[in-house]
Amino acid sequence: MKTLRNCLMALLLLMGFNTVKAQSITNADFEIWDSTAGFDLPLDWVTSDEVAYLISQTNTRTSYKSSDSHGGDYAITVATDSIKLGNVTALWNGYAIYTMASKVRPLYLTGFYKANAASGDSNVVQVFVTKWNSSTKKADIIASGDLQLSNNTQ
């Protein structure tokens, strides 16, 4: 894995929403991957590699398939890598985003992670609950939370 200035963040993340009606995130275990884009993408997730490719037509290694899983065959690893944007090389932080429509508010989020952040780096899980505002034609954030992850496995 390419590192730049010791900015290495590895994150193994398995998530699932539990609500009053037990609604779940699809492919929360990152077992299903699609390689039609020329690189692996977790089904139903938007990743930093996908966005980097759309912006710069460059393949990065910031969110990729891993066999270091908690329970199935695969997981996702999230890291920091460099990306070329025109004449500028910048650090690109890895992420995976999942969106879903729900008629009920989630009660909690459960999951597993494995983190190994370099000195000065951090790992975080952020959750936003939004509601569509038909007047402004934008999503209003009605709840949010984040969790700073320690360098271990939970």
PDB file of C-alpha atoms in Angstrom:
ATOM      1  CA  MET A   1       0.000   0.000   0.000  1.00  0.00           C
ATOM      2  CA  LYS A   2       1.345   3.383  -0.958  1.00  0.00           C
ATOM      3  CA  THR A   3       1.896   5.749   1.925  1.00  0.00           C
ATOM      4  CA  LEU A   4       2.773   9.428   1.925  1.00  0.00           C
ATOM      5  CA  ARG A   5       4.435  11.156   4.899  1.00  0.00           C
ATOM      6  CA  ASN A   6       3.354   8.351   7.224  1.00  0.00           C
ATOM      7  CA  CYS A   7      -0.308   9.213   6.592  1.00  0.00           C
ATOM      8  CA  LEU A   8      -1.574   5.684   6.726  1.00  0.00           C
ATOM      9  CA  MET A   9      -5.040   4.832   7.858  1.00  0.00           C
ATOM     10  CA  ALA A  10      -6.358   1.316   7.581  1.00  0.00           C
ATOM     11  CA  LEU A  11      -9.931   0.758   8.531  1.00  0.00           C
ATOM     12  CA  LEU A  12     -11.957  -2.390   8.351  1.00  0.00           C
ATOM     13  CA  LEU A  13     -15.562  -1.488   8.690  1.00  0.00           C
ATOM     14  CA  LEU A  14     -18.682  -3.574   8.888  1.00  0.00           C
ATOM     15  CA  MET A  15     -21.855  -1.628   9.498  1.00  0.00           C
ATOM     16  CA  GLY A  16     -25.522  -2.284   9.918  1.00  0.00           C
ATOM     17  CA  PHE A  17     -28.464  -0.096  10.862  1.00  0.00           C
ATOM     18  CA  ASN A  18     -30.955  -1.417  13.365  1.00  0.00           C
ATOM     19  CA  THR A  19     -34.217   0.438  13.585  1.00  0.00           C
ATOM     20  CA  VAL A  20     -37.605  -0.156  15.112  1.00  0.00           C
ATOM     21  CA  LYS A  21     -38.424  -2.225  12.036  1.00  0.00           C
ATOM     22  CA  ALA A  22     -34.926  -3.767  11.847  1.00  0.00           C
ATOM     23  CA  GLN A  23     -33.992  -2.165   8.537  1.00  0.00           C
ATOM     24  CA  SER A  24     -30.497  -3.111   7.417  1.00  0.00           C
ATOM     25  CA  ILE A  25     -27.819  -1.752   5.147  1.00  0.00           C
ATOM     26  CA  THR A  26     -27.422  -3.880   2.038  1.00  0.00           C
ATOM     27  CA  ASN A  27     -23.933  -5.317   1.559  1.00  0.00           C
ATOM     28  CA  ALA A  28     -23.010  -4.129   5.067  1.00  0.00           C
ATOM     29  CA  ASP A  29     -20.495  -6.972   5.271  1.00  0.00           C
ATOM     30  CA  PHE A  30     -18.768  -5.880   2.029  1.00  0.00           C
ATOM     31  CA  GLU A  31     -19.066  -9.371   0.562  1.00  0.00           C
ATOM     32  CA  ILE A  32     -20.366  -8.285  -2.882  1.00  0.00           C
ATOM     33  CA  TRP A  33     -17.983  -6.414  -5.189  1.00  0.00           C
ATOM     34  CA  ASP A  34     -18.309  -5.205  -8.777  1.00  0.00           C
ATOM     35  CA  SER A  35     -15.266  -4.942 -11.040  1.00  0.00           C
ATOM     36  CA  THR A  36     -16.883  -3.606 -14.238  1.00  0.00           C
ATOM     37  CA  ALA A  37     -15.198  -0.192 -13.720  1.00  0.00           C
ATOM     38  CA  GLY A  38     -11.758  -1.823 -14.001  1.00  0.00           C
ATOM     39  CA  PHE A  39     -11.276  -1.939 -10.233  1.00  0.00           C
ATOM     40  CA  ASP A  40     -13.290  -3.452  -7.388  1.00  0.00           C
ATOM     41  CA  LEU A  41     -16.160  -1.431  -5.909  1.00  0.00           C
ATOM     42  CA  PRO A  42     -18.399  -2.614  -3.076  1.00  0.00           C
ATOM     43  CA  LEU A  43     -21.967  -2.987  -4.339  1.00  0.00           C
ATOM     44  CA  ASP A  44     -24.345  -0.208  -3.143  1.00  0.00           C
ATOM     45  CA  TRP A  45     -21.518   1.944  -1.709  1.00  0.00           C
ATOM     46  CA  VAL A  46     -19.784   5.062  -3.094  1.00  0.00           C
ATOM     47  CA  THR A  47     -16.065   5.005  -2.372  1.00  0.00           C
ATOM     48  CA  SER A  48     -13.177   7.449  -2.475  1.00  0.00           C
ATOM     49  CA  ASP A  49     -11.572   5.424  -5.295  1.00  0.00           C
ATOM     50  CA  GLU A  50     -14.704   5.796  -7.427  1.00  0.00           C
ATOM     51  CA  VAL A  51     -14.879   9.559  -6.843  1.00  0.00           C
ATOM     52  CA  ALA A  52     -11.123   9.996  -7.449  1.00  0.00           C
ATOM     53  CA  TYR A  53     -11.449   8.166 -10.751  1.00  0.00           C
ATOM     54  CA  LEU A  54     -14.379  10.379 -11.829  1.00  0.00           C
ATOM     55  CA  ILE A  55     -12.417  13.550 -10.937  1.00  0.00           C
ATOM     56  CA  SER A  56      -8.960  12.675 -12.235  1.00  0.00           C
ATOM     57  CA  GLN A  57      -9.249   9.455 -14.265  1.00  0.00           C
ATOM     58  CA  THR A  58      -6.636   8.088 -11.848  1.00  0.00           C
ATOM     59  CA  ASN A  59      -6.847   4.835  -9.925  1.00  0.00           C
ATOM     60  CA  THR A  60      -6.091   5.316  -6.235  1.00  0.00           C
ATOM     61  CA  ARG A  61      -5.849   2.744  -3.466  1.00  0.00           C
ATOM     62  CA  THR A  62      -7.858   4.465  -0.740  1.00  0.00           C
ATOM     63  CA  SER A  63     -10.815   2.086  -0.422  1.00  0.00           C
ATOM     64  CA  TYR A  64     -10.269  -1.435  -1.623  1.00  0.00           C
ATOM     65  CA  LYS A  65     -11.290  -5.059  -1.175  1.00  0.00           C
ATOM     66  CA  SER A  66      -9.490  -6.924   1.576  1.00  0.00           C
ATOM     67  CA  SER A  67      -9.577 -10.507   2.837  1.00  0.00           C
ATOM     68  CA  ASP A  68      -8.877  -9.284   6.393  1.00  0.00           C
ATOM     69  CA  SER A  69     -12.526  -9.612   7.389  1.00  0.00           C
ATOM     70  CA  HIS A  70     -14.355  -9.980  10.694  1.00  0.00           C
ATOM     71  CA  GLY A  71     -16.770 -12.614   9.471  1.00  0.00           C
ATOM     72  CA  GLY A  72     -17.102 -13.385   5.714  1.00  0.00           C
ATOM     73  CA  ASP A  73     -14.560 -13.577   2.944  1.00  0.00           C
ATOM     74  CA  TYR A  74     -14.102  -9.851   2.310  1.00  0.00           C
ATOM     75  CA  ALA A  75     -13.973  -6.457   3.975  1.00  0.00           C
ATOM     76  CA  ILE A  76     -13.076  -2.929   2.927  1.00  0.00           C
ATOM     77  CA  THR A  77      -9.757  -1.276   3.732  1.00  0.00           C
ATOM     78  CA  VAL A  78      -9.697   2.516   3.818  1.00  0.00           C
ATOM     79  CA  ALA A  79      -6.367   4.360   3.580  1.00  0.00           C
ATOM     80  CA  THR A  80      -4.757   7.663   2.590  1.00  0.00           C
ATOM     81  CA  ASP A  81      -3.043   7.928  -0.798  1.00  0.00           C
ATOM     82  CA  SER A  82      -1.901  10.682  -3.139  1.00  0.00           C
ATOM     83  CA  ILE A  83      -3.906  11.807  -6.164  1.00  0.00           C
ATOM     84  CA  LYS A  84      -2.832  13.961  -9.096  1.00  0.00           C
ATOM     85  CA  LEU A  85      -5.238  16.833  -9.795  1.00  0.00           C
ATOM     86  CA  GLY A  86      -3.806  18.676 -12.780  1.00  0.00           C
ATOM     87  CA  ASN A  87      -0.358  19.908 -11.715  1.00  0.00           C
ATOM     88  CA  VAL A  88      -1.039  19.353  -8.020  1.00  0.00           C
ATOM     89  CA  THR A  89      -0.519  16.182  -6.021  1.00  0.00           C
ATOM     90  CA  ALA A  90      -2.768  16.017  -2.966  1.00  0.00           C
ATOM     91  CA  LEU A  91      -3.527  13.555  -0.194  1.00  0.00           C
ATOM     92  CA  TRP A  92      -6.801  11.700  -0.765  1.00  0.00           C
ATOM     93  CA  ASN A  93      -8.465  10.164   2.277  1.00  0.00           C
ATOM     94  CA  GLY A  94     -10.315   6.918   1.833  1.00  0.00           C
ATOM     95  CA  TYR A  95     -14.001   6.562   2.611  1.00  0.00           C
ATOM     96  CA  ALA A  96     -17.098   4.552   1.837  1.00  0.00           C
ATOM     97  CA  ILE A  97     -20.547   6.177   1.780  1.00  0.00           C
ATOM     98  CA  TYR A  98     -23.890   4.428   1.968  1.00  0.00           C
ATOM     99  CA  THR A  99     -27.246   6.130   1.542  1.00  0.00           C
ATOM    100  CA  MET A 100     -30.673   4.669   2.093  1.00  0.00           C
ATOM    101  CA  ALA A 101     -34.263   5.794   2.361  1.00  0.00           C
ATOM    102  CA  SER A 102     -36.067   4.936   5.565  1.00  0.00           C
ATOM    103  CA  LYS A 103     -39.446   5.788   7.011  1.00  0.00           C
ATOM    104  CA  VAL A 104     -38.165   5.318  10.564  1.00  0.00           C
ATOM    105  CA  ARG A 105     -35.250   6.888  12.426  1.00  0.00           C
ATOM    106  CA  PRO A 106     -32.369   4.499  13.213  1.00  0.00           C
ATOM    107  CA  LEU A 107     -31.915   3.726  16.897  1.00  0.00           C
ATOM    108  CA  TYR A 108     -28.276   2.695  16.711  1.00  0.00           C
ATOM    109  CA  LEU A 109     -25.444   1.605  14.448  1.00  0.00           C
ATOM    110  CA  THR A 110     -23.425  -1.519  15.110  1.00  0.00           C
ATOM    111  CA  GLY A 111     -20.323  -2.792  13.412  1.00  0.00           C
ATOM    112  CA  PHE A 112     -16.732  -3.962  13.544  1.00  0.00           C
ATOM    113  CA  TYR A 113     -13.531  -2.203  12.675  1.00  0.00           C
ATOM    114  CA  LYS A 114      -9.791  -2.682  12.741  1.00  0.00           C
ATOM    115  CA  ALA A 115      -7.706   0.500  12.792  1.00  0.00           C
ATOM    116  CA  ASN A 116      -4.020   1.289  12.507  1.00  0.00           C
ATOM    117  CA  ALA A 117      -3.625   5.054  12.153  1.00  0.00           C
ATOM    118  CA  ALA A 118      -0.199   6.631  11.821  1.00  0.00           C
ATOM    119  CA  SER A 119       0.876   9.260  14.327  1.00  0.00           C
ATOM    120  CA  GLY A 120      -1.209  12.384  13.797  1.00  0.00           C
ATOM    121  CA  ASP A 121      -3.864  10.553  11.773  1.00  0.00           C
ATOM    122  CA  SER A 122      -7.321   9.641  12.985  1.00  0.00           C
ATOM    123  CA  ASN A 123     -10.141   7.285  12.089  1.00  0.00           C
ATOM    124  CA  VAL A 124     -13.776   8.277  12.354  1.00  0.00           C
ATOM    125  CA  VAL A 125     -17.220   6.930  11.542  1.00  0.00           C
ATOM    126  CA  GLN A 126     -19.801   9.617  10.800  1.00  0.00           C
ATOM    127  CA  VAL A 127     -23.546   9.157  10.505  1.00  0.00           C
ATOM    128  CA  PHE A 128     -26.036  11.702   9.191  1.00  0.00           C
ATOM    129  CA  VAL A 129     -29.806  11.299   9.244  1.00  0.00           C
ATOM    130  CA  THR A 130     -31.433  13.632   6.741  1.00  0.00           C
ATOM    131  CA  LYS A 131     -34.938  14.518   5.699  1.00  0.00           C
ATOM    132  CA  TRP A 132     -35.790  15.825   2.255  1.00  0.00           C
ATOM    133  CA  ASN A 133     -37.004  19.422   2.336  1.00  0.00           C
ATOM    134  CA  SER A 134     -39.325  19.890  -0.641  1.00  0.00           C
ATOM    135  CA  SER A 135     -39.295  23.692  -0.228  1.00  0.00           C
ATOM    136  CA  THR A 136     -35.510  24.090  -0.515  1.00  0.00           C
ATOM    137  CA  LYS A 137     -35.061  20.919  -2.598  1.00  0.00           C
ATOM    138  CA  LYS A 138     -32.206  19.883  -0.317  1.00  0.00           C
ATOM    139  CA  ALA A 139     -31.688  17.312   2.396  1.00  0.00           C
ATOM    140  CA  ASP A 140     -31.829  18.806   5.903  1.00  0.00           C
ATOM    141  CA  ILE A 141     -29.644  17.140   8.549  1.00  0.00           C
ATOM    142  CA  ILE A 142     -31.951  16.196  11.414  1.00  0.00           C
ATOM    143  CA  ALA A 143     -29.477  14.094  13.407  1.00  0.00           C
ATOM    144  CA  SER A 144     -25.781  13.290  13.243  1.00  0.00           C
ATOM    145  CA  GLY A 145     -23.065  11.614  15.205  1.00  0.00           C
ATOM    146  CA  ASP A 146     -19.466  10.563  14.935  1.00  0.00           C
ATOM    147  CA  LEU A 147     -17.203   8.105  16.649  1.00  0.00           C
ATOM    148  CA  GLN A 148     -13.433   8.542  16.888  1.00  0.00           C
ATOM    149  CA  LEU A 149     -11.932   5.073  16.518  1.00  0.00           C
ATOM    150  CA  SER A 150      -8.964   3.912  18.538  1.00  0.00           C
ATOM    151  CA  ASN A 151      -6.049   1.926  17.095  1.00  0.00           C
ATOM    152  CA  ASN A 152      -7.360  -1.534  17.773  1.00  0.00           C
ATOM    153  CA  THR A 153     -10.160  -3.879  16.816  1.00  0.00           C
ATOM    154  CA  GLN A 154     -13.709  -3.493  18.096  1.00  0.00           C
TER     155      GLN A 154
END
